[in-house]
Tab-separated table of C-alpha atoms in Angstrom:
chain	number	residue	atom	x	y	z
A	1	MET	CA	-21.872	-138.460	-57.228
A	2	ALA	CA	-20.025	-141.590	-56.363
A	3	LYS	CA	-18.163	-141.897	-53.102
A	4	SER	CA	-15.118	-139.795	-52.439
A	5	PRO	CA	-11.918	-141.848	-52.560
A	6	ASN	CA	-10.850	-140.879	-49.044
A	7	THR	CA	-13.960	-142.301	-47.383
A	8	LYS	CA	-15.225	-144.486	-50.201
A	9	HIS	CA	-18.690	-142.947	-50.008
A	10	GLN	CA	-21.235	-143.504	-52.729
A	11	THR	CA	-24.439	-141.804	-53.680
A	12	PRO	CA	-26.807	-143.268	-56.245
A	13	GLY	CA	-26.466	-141.749	-59.661
A	14	LYS	CA	-27.440	-142.867	-63.144
A	15	HIS	CA	-28.039	-146.489	-63.968
A	16	GLN	CA	-26.745	-148.350	-67.006
A	17	ALA	CA	-29.217	-150.502	-68.919
A	18	PRO	CA	-28.296	-154.145	-69.261
A	19	ASN	CA	-26.982	-155.588	-72.008
A	20	THR	CA	-34.509	-172.656	-75.363
A	21	LYS	CA	-33.190	-175.730	-75.287
A	22	ASN	CA	-34.579	-179.263	-75.713
A	23	GLY	CA	-33.372	-182.361	-73.989
A	24	GLN	CA	-34.062	-184.995	-71.415
A	25	TRP	CA	-34.487	-183.970	-67.819
A	26	ARG	CA	-35.422	-185.193	-64.433
A	27	TYR	CA	-36.145	-183.636	-61.068
A	28	LEU	CA	-33.229	-183.493	-58.704
A	29	ARG	CA	-34.482	-183.160	-55.153
A	30	PHE	CA	-32.166	-182.395	-52.293
A	31	ASP	CA	-32.339	-181.976	-48.539
A	32	VAL	CA	-30.150	-178.947	-47.930
A	33	TRP	CA	-31.161	-177.566	-44.577
A	34	SER	CA	-31.038	-173.899	-43.669
A	35	PHE	CA	-28.443	-175.071	-41.174
A	36	PHE	CA	-25.970	-173.884	-43.805
A	37	GLY	CA	-27.458	-170.404	-43.668
A	38	VAL	CA	-28.421	-168.246	-40.732
A	39	TRP	CA	-28.156	-171.019	-38.152
A	40	CYS	CA	-24.589	-171.729	-39.178
A	41	MET	CA	-23.781	-168.118	-38.377
A	42	VAL	CA	-25.786	-167.842	-35.190
A	43	PHE	CA	-24.288	-170.922	-33.573
A	44	GLY	CA	-20.796	-170.527	-35.049
A	45	VAL	CA	-20.445	-173.977	-36.583
A	46	CYS	CA	-17.359	-172.878	-38.510
A	47	ALA	CA	-14.312	-172.099	-36.421
A	48	GLY	CA	-10.622	-171.409	-36.799
A	49	VAL	CA	-8.520	-169.217	-39.018
A	50	PHE	CA	-8.865	-169.287	-42.797
A	51	GLY	CA	-5.965	-171.115	-44.312
A	52	VAL	CA	-5.739	-173.490	-41.350
A	53	CYS	CA	-9.148	-175.085	-40.893
A	54	ARG	CA	-10.125	-174.375	-44.490
A	55	GLY	CA	-7.021	-175.802	-46.117
A	56	ALA	CA	-6.615	-172.695	-48.237
A	57	ALA	CA	-3.505	-171.765	-50.152
A	58	PRO	CA	-1.418	-169.311	-48.095
A	59	PHE	CA	-1.343	-165.634	-49.028
A	60	ALA	CA	-4.433	-165.975	-51.240
A	61	SER	CA	-2.245	-167.689	-53.840
A	62	ALA	CA	0.014	-164.698	-54.221
A	63	GLU	CA	0.485	-165.076	-57.995
A	64	ILE	CA	-2.576	-163.753	-59.796
A	65	ASN	CA	-2.185	-166.350	-62.555
A	66	ASN	CA	-2.344	-169.131	-59.960
A	67	PRO	CA	-5.511	-171.205	-60.496
A	68	GLU	CA	-6.248	-170.875	-56.779
A	69	PHE	CA	-6.199	-167.058	-56.828
A	70	PHE	CA	-9.407	-166.271	-54.931
A	71	PRO	CA	-9.042	-163.240	-52.649
A	72	ILE	CA	-11.363	-162.612	-49.716
A	73	LEU	CA	-10.401	-159.048	-48.952
A	74	PRO	CA	-11.404	-156.292	-46.514
A	75	TRP	CA	-11.398	-153.017	-48.472
A	76	ASP	CA	-9.537	-151.006	-45.872
A	77	PRO	CA	-6.149	-149.365	-45.395
A	78	TYR	CA	-4.938	-150.937	-42.167
A	79	HIS	CA	-3.427	-147.691	-40.862
A	80	GLY	CA	-5.821	-145.294	-42.622
A	81	TRP	CA	-5.380	-143.084	-45.683
A	82	LYS	CA	-4.270	-139.871	-44.004
A	83	GLN	CA	-1.020	-139.223	-42.215
A	84	GLN	CA	-2.751	-137.040	-39.630
A	85	THR	CA	-5.194	-139.831	-38.735
A	86	HIS	CA	-2.663	-142.672	-38.930
A	87	VAL	CA	-3.541	-145.598	-36.651
A	88	GLU	CA	-0.391	-147.393	-35.543
A	89	LYS	CA	-1.850	-150.255	-33.516
A	90	ARG	CA	-5.342	-151.699	-33.421
A	91	LEU	CA	-7.138	-153.515	-30.616
A	92	ASN	CA	-8.428	-156.014	-33.166
A	93	GLY	CA	-5.776	-156.112	-35.826
A	94	PHE	CA	-4.492	-158.687	-38.277
A	95	GLU	CA	-5.397	-161.604	-36.010
A	96	SER	CA	-9.055	-160.560	-36.106
A	97	ILE	CA	-8.923	-160.282	-39.905
A	98	ALA	CA	-7.596	-163.830	-40.167
A	99	GLU	CA	-10.114	-165.063	-37.603
A	100	CYS	CA	-12.879	-163.478	-39.714
A	101	HIS	CA	-11.877	-165.869	-42.541
A	102	PHE	CA	-10.312	-163.264	-44.789
A	103	ASN	CA	-7.330	-164.595	-46.696
A	104	MET	CA	-6.012	-161.098	-47.372
A	105	ALA	CA	-5.208	-158.344	-44.888
A	106	GLY	CA	-6.370	-155.382	-46.932
A	107	PHE	CA	-4.019	-152.515	-47.804
A	108	VAL	CA	-0.892	-152.551	-45.649
A	109	LEU	CA	2.508	-150.921	-45.274
A	110	PRO	CA	5.818	-152.757	-45.675
A	111	LYS	CA	6.241	-152.913	-41.883
A	112	ASP	CA	3.103	-155.086	-41.704
A	113	LEU	CA	4.290	-157.829	-44.026
A	114	ARG	CA	5.888	-159.982	-41.341
A	115	ALA	CA	2.598	-160.097	-39.411
A	116	CYS	CA	0.779	-161.016	-42.623
A	117	GLU	CA	3.278	-163.794	-43.314
A	118	LYS	CA	2.841	-165.194	-39.809
A	119	LEU	CA	-0.939	-165.393	-40.235
A	120	GLY	CA	-0.924	-166.564	-43.847
A	121	LEU	CA	-2.612	-163.374	-45.042
A	122	GLY	CA	-2.006	-161.937	-48.479
A	123	ALA	CA	-1.586	-158.193	-48.813
A	124	ILE	CA	-2.007	-155.314	-51.221
A	125	LEU	CA	0.989	-153.104	-50.500
A	126	LEU	CA	0.790	-149.359	-49.908
A	127	PRO	CA	3.940	-147.253	-50.381
A	128	ASP	CA	6.234	-146.300	-47.525
A	129	ASP	CA	6.794	-142.994	-49.255
A	130	PRO	CA	7.033	-139.640	-47.415
A	131	VAL	CA	4.962	-138.128	-50.222
A	132	PHE	CA	2.102	-140.514	-49.379
A	133	THR	CA	0.201	-138.400	-46.843
A	134	ASN	CA	-3.342	-138.901	-48.146
A	135	PHE	CA	-5.282	-140.515	-50.969
A	136	ASN	CA	-4.372	-137.765	-53.427
A	137	TYR	CA	-1.072	-139.603	-53.845
A	138	PHE	CA	-2.949	-142.144	-55.978
A	139	ARG	CA	-4.703	-139.449	-57.996
A	140	ALA	CA	-1.419	-138.011	-59.231
A	141	TRP	CA	-0.353	-140.679	-61.743
A	142	HIS	CA	-1.371	-138.508	-64.682
A	143	LYS	CA	0.840	-135.695	-63.373
A	144	LEU	CA	3.966	-137.869	-63.433
A	145	THR	CA	6.390	-138.413	-66.281
A	146	ASP	CA	6.865	-141.927	-67.619
A	147	GLN	CA	10.128	-142.189	-65.689
A	148	GLN	CA	8.492	-140.989	-62.474
A	149	ILE	CA	5.744	-143.596	-62.849
A	150	GLU	CA	8.308	-146.329	-63.332
A	151	ASP	CA	10.395	-145.085	-60.399
A	152	ARG	CA	7.356	-145.042	-58.122
A	153	ILE	CA	6.498	-148.637	-59.045
A	154	LYS	CA	10.096	-149.811	-58.610
A	155	ARG	CA	10.187	-148.206	-55.181
A	156	ILE	CA	7.097	-149.959	-53.834
A	157	ILE	CA	8.282	-153.276	-55.258
A	158	ARG	CA	11.607	-152.847	-53.432
A	159	GLU	CA	9.727	-152.034	-50.237
A	160	GLY	CA	7.960	-155.379	-50.467
A	161	LYS	CA	11.357	-157.108	-50.127
A	162	SER	CA	10.174	-160.249	-51.920
A	163	SER	CA	7.736	-161.029	-49.101
A	164	PRO	CA	5.543	-164.024	-50.006
A	165	ALA	CA	2.591	-162.142	-48.522
A	166	VAL	CA	2.624	-159.504	-51.272
A	167	VAL	CA	-0.171	-160.232	-53.739
A	168	GLY	CA	0.036	-156.850	-55.393
A	169	TYR	CA	0.374	-153.091	-55.121
A	170	PHE	CA	-2.316	-150.454	-54.637
A	171	ILE	CA	-2.505	-148.252	-57.739
A	172	ASN	CA	-5.868	-146.458	-57.719
A	173	ASP	CA	-9.544	-146.522	-56.816
A	174	GLU	CA	-12.456	-145.409	-58.984
A	175	PRO	CA	-10.575	-143.637	-61.777
A	176	GLY	CA	-12.260	-141.870	-64.654
A	177	VAL	CA	-11.143	-142.488	-68.225
A	178	ALA	CA	-8.877	-139.425	-68.196
A	179	GLU	CA	-6.625	-141.304	-65.763
A	180	PHE	CA	-6.432	-144.489	-67.843
A	181	PRO	CA	-3.320	-143.682	-69.953
A	182	ALA	CA	-1.132	-143.098	-66.890
A	183	LEU	CA	-2.608	-146.102	-65.093
A	184	GLY	CA	-1.755	-148.240	-68.099
A	185	LYS	CA	1.889	-147.240	-67.675
A	186	ALA	CA	1.769	-148.134	-63.975
A	187	VAL	CA	0.287	-151.557	-64.746
A	188	ALA	CA	2.944	-152.152	-67.405
A	189	ALA	CA	5.658	-151.312	-64.877
A	190	VAL	CA	4.262	-153.818	-62.373
A	191	ARG	CA	4.196	-156.481	-65.086
A	192	LYS	CA	7.805	-155.652	-65.978
A	193	TYR	CA	9.350	-155.493	-62.515
A	194	ALA	CA	7.076	-157.808	-60.500
A	195	PRO	CA	5.593	-160.347	-62.927
A	196	GLY	CA	2.717	-162.291	-61.426
A	197	LYS	CA	1.843	-159.551	-58.939
A	198	LEU	CA	-1.351	-157.526	-59.126
A	199	ALA	CA	-1.493	-153.842	-60.028
A	200	TYR	CA	-4.621	-153.176	-57.978
A	201	ILE	CA	-7.141	-150.809	-59.535
A	202	ASN	CA	-10.815	-150.722	-58.626
A	203	LEU	CA	-13.457	-149.210	-60.902
A	204	LEU	CA	-16.537	-147.091	-60.394
A	205	PRO	CA	-20.009	-148.673	-60.389
A	206	ASP	CA	-22.576	-148.144	-63.113
A	207	TYR	CA	-24.410	-145.474	-61.114
A	208	ALA	CA	-21.478	-143.056	-61.192
A	209	THR	CA	-22.143	-139.967	-63.289
A	210	LEU	CA	-21.847	-140.102	-67.077
A	211	GLY	CA	-20.601	-137.465	-69.486
A	212	ALA	CA	-17.484	-135.709	-70.696
A	213	PRO	CA	-14.245	-136.571	-68.851
A	214	ASP	CA	-14.008	-133.112	-67.287
A	215	ARG	CA	-17.653	-133.091	-66.207
A	216	SER	CA	-18.376	-136.571	-64.899
A	217	GLN	CA	-16.941	-139.408	-62.875
A	218	LEU	CA	-16.837	-142.056	-65.593
A	219	GLY	CA	-15.953	-139.720	-68.440
A	220	THR	CA	-18.005	-141.758	-70.913
A	221	THR	CA	-21.549	-141.758	-72.254
A	222	ASN	CA	-22.271	-145.264	-70.973
A	223	TYR	CA	-20.866	-147.823	-68.569
A	224	THR	CA	-19.912	-150.424	-71.160
A	225	GLU	CA	-17.656	-147.883	-72.888
A	226	TYR	CA	-16.012	-147.191	-69.523
A	227	LEU	CA	-15.246	-150.901	-69.018
A	228	GLU	CA	-14.050	-151.469	-72.573
A	229	ARG	CA	-11.750	-148.461	-72.492
A	230	PHE	CA	-10.313	-149.622	-69.179
A	231	VAL	CA	-9.411	-152.969	-70.718
A	232	ALA	CA	-8.043	-151.437	-73.925
A	233	GLU	CA	-6.066	-148.562	-72.402
A	234	VAL	CA	-4.954	-149.914	-69.021
A	235	LYS	CA	-4.549	-153.589	-69.961
A	236	PRO	CA	-5.409	-154.740	-66.424
A	237	GLN	CA	-4.886	-158.176	-64.921
A	238	VAL	CA	-8.375	-158.219	-63.375
A	239	ILE	CA	-11.545	-156.124	-63.469
A	240	SER	CA	-12.616	-155.020	-59.998
A	241	TYR	CA	-15.526	-152.698	-59.236
A	242	ASP	CA	-17.787	-151.811	-56.317
A	243	ASN	CA	-21.563	-151.708	-56.023
A	244	TYR	CA	-23.476	-151.140	-52.782
A	245	MET	CA	-26.994	-151.071	-54.177
A	246	VAL	CA	-28.179	-154.019	-52.089
A	247	LEU	CA	-28.047	-151.668	-49.099
A	248	TYR	CA	-28.932	-148.515	-51.044
A	249	SER	CA	-32.048	-150.288	-52.364
A	250	HIS	CA	-33.199	-150.912	-48.796
A	251	ASP	CA	-32.571	-154.637	-48.982
A	252	LEU	CA	-33.809	-154.834	-52.599
A	253	LYS	CA	-37.162	-153.152	-51.895
A	254	ASP	CA	-36.368	-150.345	-54.365
A	255	SER	CA	-36.309	-152.359	-57.588
A	256	GLY	CA	-34.812	-149.497	-59.601
A	257	LYS	CA	-31.732	-149.369	-57.416
A	258	ALA	CA	-31.607	-153.145	-57.072
A	259	ALA	CA	-31.460	-153.340	-60.878
A	260	SER	CA	-28.065	-151.622	-60.770
A	261	TYR	CA	-26.650	-154.398	-58.599
A	262	TYR	CA	-27.734	-157.167	-60.958
A	263	GLN	CA	-26.904	-155.320	-64.178
A	264	ASN	CA	-23.449	-154.318	-62.944
A	265	LEU	CA	-22.761	-157.900	-61.861
A	266	LEU	CA	-23.657	-159.247	-65.308
A	267	GLU	CA	-22.015	-156.539	-67.420
A	268	VAL	CA	-18.636	-156.671	-65.671
A	269	ARG	CA	-18.747	-160.470	-65.982
A	270	ARG	CA	-19.537	-160.192	-69.702
A	271	VAL	CA	-16.662	-157.814	-70.443
A	272	ALA	CA	-14.256	-159.813	-68.282
A	273	GLN	CA	-15.135	-163.046	-70.065
A	274	GLU	CA	-14.846	-161.353	-73.456
A	275	HIS	CA	-11.259	-160.396	-72.614
A	276	GLN	CA	-10.449	-163.543	-70.603
A	277	LEU	CA	-9.932	-161.657	-67.350
A	278	PRO	CA	-10.969	-162.615	-63.826
A	279	CYS	CA	-13.384	-160.229	-62.132
A	280	LEU	CA	-13.759	-159.119	-58.522
A	281	ASN	CA	-16.730	-157.553	-56.763
A	282	ILE	CA	-16.686	-155.158	-53.806
A	283	VAL	CA	-19.884	-155.317	-51.767
A	284	CYS	CA	-21.124	-153.614	-48.627
A	285	ALA	CA	-20.600	-154.652	-44.997
A	286	ASN	CA	-21.665	-151.492	-43.169
A	287	GLN	CA	-24.555	-149.065	-42.945
A	288	ILE	CA	-23.591	-147.145	-46.062
A	289	ARG	CA	-25.926	-144.219	-45.242
A	290	PRO	CA	-27.823	-143.306	-42.053
A	291	ALA	CA	-31.174	-144.179	-43.659
A	292	THR	CA	-30.114	-147.480	-45.251
A	293	PRO	CA	-30.369	-150.944	-43.672
A	294	ILE	CA	-27.589	-152.366	-41.574
A	295	PRO	CA	-25.618	-155.517	-42.419
A	296	SER	CA	-27.581	-158.678	-41.706
A	297	PRO	CA	-26.971	-162.388	-42.202
A	298	ALA	CA	-29.333	-162.295	-45.190
A	299	ASN	CA	-27.929	-159.300	-47.079
A	300	LEU	CA	-24.323	-160.390	-46.474
A	301	LEU	CA	-25.071	-163.931	-47.658
A	302	PHE	CA	-26.924	-162.548	-50.689
A	303	GLN	CA	-23.996	-160.377	-51.775
A	304	ALA	CA	-21.472	-163.174	-51.335
A	305	TRP	CA	-23.518	-165.918	-53.000
A	306	THR	CA	-24.673	-163.856	-55.997
A	307	THR	CA	-21.013	-162.958	-56.559
A	308	LEU	CA	-20.118	-166.658	-56.514
A	309	ALA	CA	-23.058	-167.579	-58.754
A	310	ALA	CA	-21.847	-165.060	-61.352
A	311	GLY	CA	-18.435	-166.716	-61.506
A	312	TYR	CA	-16.391	-163.985	-59.849
A	313	ARG	CA	-12.930	-164.892	-58.574
A	314	GLY	CA	-13.173	-163.347	-55.130
A	315	VAL	CA	-15.249	-161.272	-52.717
A	316	THR	CA	-14.212	-157.923	-51.239
A	317	TRP	CA	-16.050	-156.235	-48.364
A	318	PHE	CA	-16.265	-152.489	-47.910
A	319	ASN	CA	-15.174	-152.096	-45.260
A	320	TYR	CA	-13.754	-153.489	-41.982
A	321	TYR	CA	-12.671	-150.627	-39.701
A	322	GLY	CA	-14.530	-147.961	-41.628
A	323	PRO	CA	-14.289	-144.608	-39.839
A	324	GLY	CA	-17.316	-142.558	-40.790
A	325	TYR	CA	-19.650	-145.538	-41.014
A	326	LYS	CA	-21.746	-147.404	-38.478
A	327	TYR	CA	-22.278	-151.129	-38.019
A	328	ASN	CA	-18.823	-152.050	-39.288
A	329	ALA	CA	-17.188	-155.338	-38.389
A	330	ILE	CA	-14.973	-153.426	-35.959
A	331	GLY	CA	-16.656	-150.762	-33.869
A	332	PRO	CA	-15.518	-147.226	-33.021
A	333	ASN	CA	-13.660	-148.402	-29.912
A	334	GLY	CA	-11.908	-151.219	-31.753
A	335	GLU	CA	-14.303	-153.893	-30.559
A	336	LYS	CA	-15.703	-156.773	-32.610
A	337	THR	CA	-19.355	-156.196	-33.437
A	338	LEU	CA	-22.294	-158.373	-34.392
A	339	THR	CA	-21.465	-157.528	-38.017
A	340	TRP	CA	-18.057	-159.130	-37.444
A	341	THR	CA	-19.768	-162.331	-36.293
A	342	TYR	CA	-22.056	-162.383	-39.327
A	343	LEU	CA	-19.203	-161.601	-41.695
A	344	LYS	CA	-17.001	-164.290	-40.173
A	345	GLU	CA	-19.463	-167.024	-41.039
A	346	VAL	CA	-20.282	-165.681	-44.508
A	347	ASN	CA	-16.559	-165.537	-45.240
A	348	ALA	CA	-16.186	-169.053	-43.838
A	349	GLN	CA	-18.586	-170.330	-46.497
A	350	VAL	CA	-16.753	-168.489	-49.278
A	351	ALA	CA	-13.435	-169.774	-47.960
A	352	ALA	CA	-14.710	-173.346	-47.813
A	353	LEU	CA	-15.835	-173.202	-51.449
A	354	ALA	CA	-12.917	-171.174	-52.841
A	355	SER	CA	-10.756	-174.155	-53.791
A	356	THR	CA	-13.600	-175.522	-55.922
A	357	MET	CA	-14.927	-172.206	-57.259
A	358	SER	CA	-11.449	-171.156	-58.409
A	359	LEU	CA	-11.403	-174.119	-60.813
A	360	LEU	CA	-14.836	-173.420	-62.313
A	361	THR	CA	-15.648	-171.424	-65.438
A	362	SER	CA	-18.992	-169.644	-65.499
A	363	THR	CA	-21.022	-170.749	-68.521
A	364	GLY	CA	-24.312	-169.015	-67.793
A	365	ILE	CA	-26.388	-166.940	-65.364
A	366	PHE	CA	-30.149	-167.293	-65.206
A	367	PHE	CA	-33.080	-166.297	-63.029
A	368	THR	CA	-36.458	-167.769	-62.286
A	369	SER	CA	-39.385	-166.097	-64.014
A	370	PRO	CA	-40.327	-163.375	-63.437
A	371	PRO	CA	-36.781	-162.190	-62.713
A	372	PRO	CA	-36.262	-159.921	-59.696
A	373	VAL	CA	-35.816	-156.908	-62.009
A	374	PRO	CA	-36.663	-156.567	-65.715
A	375	GLY	CA	-34.129	-157.475	-68.375
A	376	LEU	CA	-32.308	-160.307	-66.613
A	377	PRO	CA	-31.866	-163.655	-68.416
A	378	SER	CA	-34.466	-166.240	-67.433
A	379	LEU	CA	-34.263	-170.020	-67.330
A	380	PRO	CA	-33.899	-172.413	-69.096
A	381	GLY	CA	-30.131	-172.627	-69.234
A	382	SER	CA	-27.906	-175.367	-70.599
A	383	LEU	CA	-27.973	-177.461	-67.426
A	384	VAL	CA	-31.041	-176.254	-65.552
A	385	GLU	CA	-34.471	-176.119	-67.145
A	386	ALA	CA	-36.419	-174.725	-64.214
A	387	VAL	CA	-36.365	-174.028	-60.487
A	388	SER	CA	-39.646	-174.201	-58.607
A	389	SER	CA	-40.004	-172.150	-55.430
A	390	GLU	CA	-42.085	-169.471	-53.763
A	391	ALA	CA	-38.919	-167.335	-53.714
A	392	SER	CA	-36.955	-166.024	-56.689
A	393	ALA	CA	-33.707	-167.800	-57.484
A	394	MET	CA	-30.471	-167.045	-59.299
A	395	VAL	CA	-28.795	-169.962	-61.059
A	396	GLY	CA	-25.143	-170.023	-62.057
A	397	GLU	CA	-23.950	-172.800	-64.372
A	398	PHE	CA	-20.294	-173.874	-64.414
A	399	LYS	CA	-17.820	-176.237	-65.992
A	400	HIS	CA	-14.873	-177.553	-63.978
A	401	ARG	CA	-11.388	-177.806	-65.438
A	402	ASP	CA	-11.776	-181.586	-65.310
A	403	GLY	CA	-14.998	-181.359	-67.341
A	404	GLY	CA	-17.350	-181.718	-64.382
A	405	LEU	CA	-20.614	-179.787	-64.276
A	406	TYR	CA	-21.664	-177.596	-61.365
A	407	VAL	CA	-24.640	-175.404	-60.483
A	408	VAL	CA	-25.054	-172.635	-57.906
A	409	VAL	CA	-28.583	-171.813	-56.744
A	410	VAL	CA	-29.198	-168.693	-54.620
A	411	ASN	CA	-32.303	-167.757	-52.648
A	412	LEU	CA	-32.826	-164.122	-53.689
A	413	SER	CA	-35.263	-163.378	-50.877
A	414	LEU	CA	-33.823	-161.402	-47.988
A	415	GLU	CA	-36.882	-162.102	-45.868
A	416	ARG	CA	-37.592	-165.821	-45.839
A	417	SER	CA	-36.282	-169.322	-46.172
A	418	ALA	CA	-37.721	-171.263	-49.077
A	419	ARG	CA	-37.782	-174.723	-50.584
A	420	PHE	CA	-36.367	-175.137	-54.086
A	421	MET	CA	-36.831	-177.921	-56.617
A	422	LEU	CA	-34.385	-178.152	-59.500
A	423	LYS	CA	-35.377	-179.538	-62.888
A	424	THR	CA	-32.390	-180.337	-65.116
A	425	MET	CA	-32.244	-180.440	-68.883
A	426	GLN	CA	-31.001	-184.029	-68.911
A	427	PRO	CA	-30.887	-186.832	-66.364
A	428	PHE	CA	-27.992	-187.072	-63.962
A	429	ALA	CA	-27.237	-190.213	-61.989
A	430	LEU	CA	-26.720	-188.245	-58.801
A	431	ALA	CA	-25.759	-184.891	-57.425
A	432	GLU	CA	-23.412	-183.914	-54.646
A	433	LEU	CA	-23.550	-180.920	-52.362
A	434	VAL	CA	-20.239	-179.127	-51.910
A	435	SER	CA	-20.429	-178.363	-48.204
A	436	PRO	CA	-20.103	-174.661	-47.300
A	437	VAL	CA	-18.697	-175.833	-43.980
A	438	SER	CA	-16.007	-178.331	-44.984
A	439	GLY	CA	-15.653	-177.594	-48.700
A	440	LYS	CA	-15.970	-181.327	-49.351
A	441	PRO	CA	-18.535	-182.961	-51.655
A	442	GLU	CA	-21.279	-184.763	-49.774
A	443	SER	CA	-23.943	-187.101	-51.062
A	444	PHE	CA	-27.493	-186.608	-49.815
A	445	GLU	CA	-30.890	-188.135	-50.197
A	446	SER	CA	-33.283	-186.966	-52.895
A	447	LYS	CA	-36.636	-185.978	-51.478
A	448	ASP	CA	-38.806	-182.964	-50.867
A	449	GLY	CA	-36.536	-180.411	-52.541
A	450	PHE	CA	-33.906	-178.353	-50.740
A	451	TRP	CA	-34.267	-175.486	-48.327
A	452	LEU	CA	-32.172	-172.331	-48.362
A	453	ALA	CA	-32.197	-169.600	-45.746
A	454	ALA	CA	-32.699	-165.981	-46.833
A	455	GLY	CA	-29.836	-164.962	-49.128
A	456	GLN	CA	-28.214	-168.393	-48.870
A	457	GLY	CA	-26.859	-170.355	-51.814
A	458	VAL	CA	-25.735	-173.889	-52.546
A	459	LEU	CA	-23.058	-175.354	-54.833
A	460	LEU	CA	-24.051	-178.647	-56.480
A	461	LYS	CA	-21.999	-181.064	-58.540
A	462	LEU	CA	-23.988	-182.937	-61.186
A	463	LYS	CA	-22.930	-186.440	-62.197
């Protein structure tokens, strides 16, 4: 089964199967040192709070139709899900979230909005409703009348008191298709009474169980049907889902489980693009099971950079405080952990690139041959003909709103740094590296290829 909503656990289930150009070219060779990878994290090159040193839009660009909407979100209720385990004050609270380069605070109560505003953190609002005593509150939409659904939405909107920190409202997590009709009414109410705000719903991964609605998690015979019905029946503003198979696959060593990560990434992107919706990915920042690997610089970088390479509009980490899990960013006594340090610097890279990535449209995803798992699209693409390296690579091709061309290259190895040489389909006068430290384009010399640390990626602008 998939994870229970109260603890957001997951257990591997069934997998969903996935769904030549001529031209001039030249070799583009770059010196991109692994300084931007593990060493950046170890020595803490990036410092400061996201939104200050990174120049990010405050509150994660609180309107979801804002071009700069690019949430970096901890998937965590700040005070917990259950009334009986409510945490009022944390040793490392909102300040630590901001310091960790998140631009959103997670799921908060109305009383937290002033703190979020002070730190420039966006927020997904939870209800200040006496009926909200545990997560079952969010499973009850289908039991409500249309008027009760609308009243519930109007109440939480009022509780937000027009705070600029409110990005949206928490509606549900991992629903099956039987819940879609009621969720569609909740989304419609948010659109009606709080236009521009997000009705936050997160979907199951492709390894949740398949079958009849009353006998499975998805309620469909395949994952694509689940996604398409969500779009048709709920009419969402974004498609968000979670997939923790990078850790479940023992750092990609189990290729069958690793296949789920790649296939889910591509299929959600495909459906989102088909319906002109942004997509969000929730990835893992804890030891998801006692026998699985722990968060590392490499597997955190890999999850973040493959999400960027696929053209997603944000990165969400499960989780931050995480009772019931080990190796979280914040430990059991409220202390910052080594995972927090790793996550801070991975988030710093995402934050530095967000202002550019938010203006890019993904035009293709490709892999070096042989791909890491069967069935993935291989090079050549439209911009990149080939990538030469001893490590596998993922290539994302993009077009900027101003017509500019960009490429993301990711080192898919979690074990080693590697040198990469990029061969383009046509000659470009020069290329610029968009720095994952400053977010600014930088010119660099062309020689000897470019090096990427394990799991690290690079964003290049072709001219």
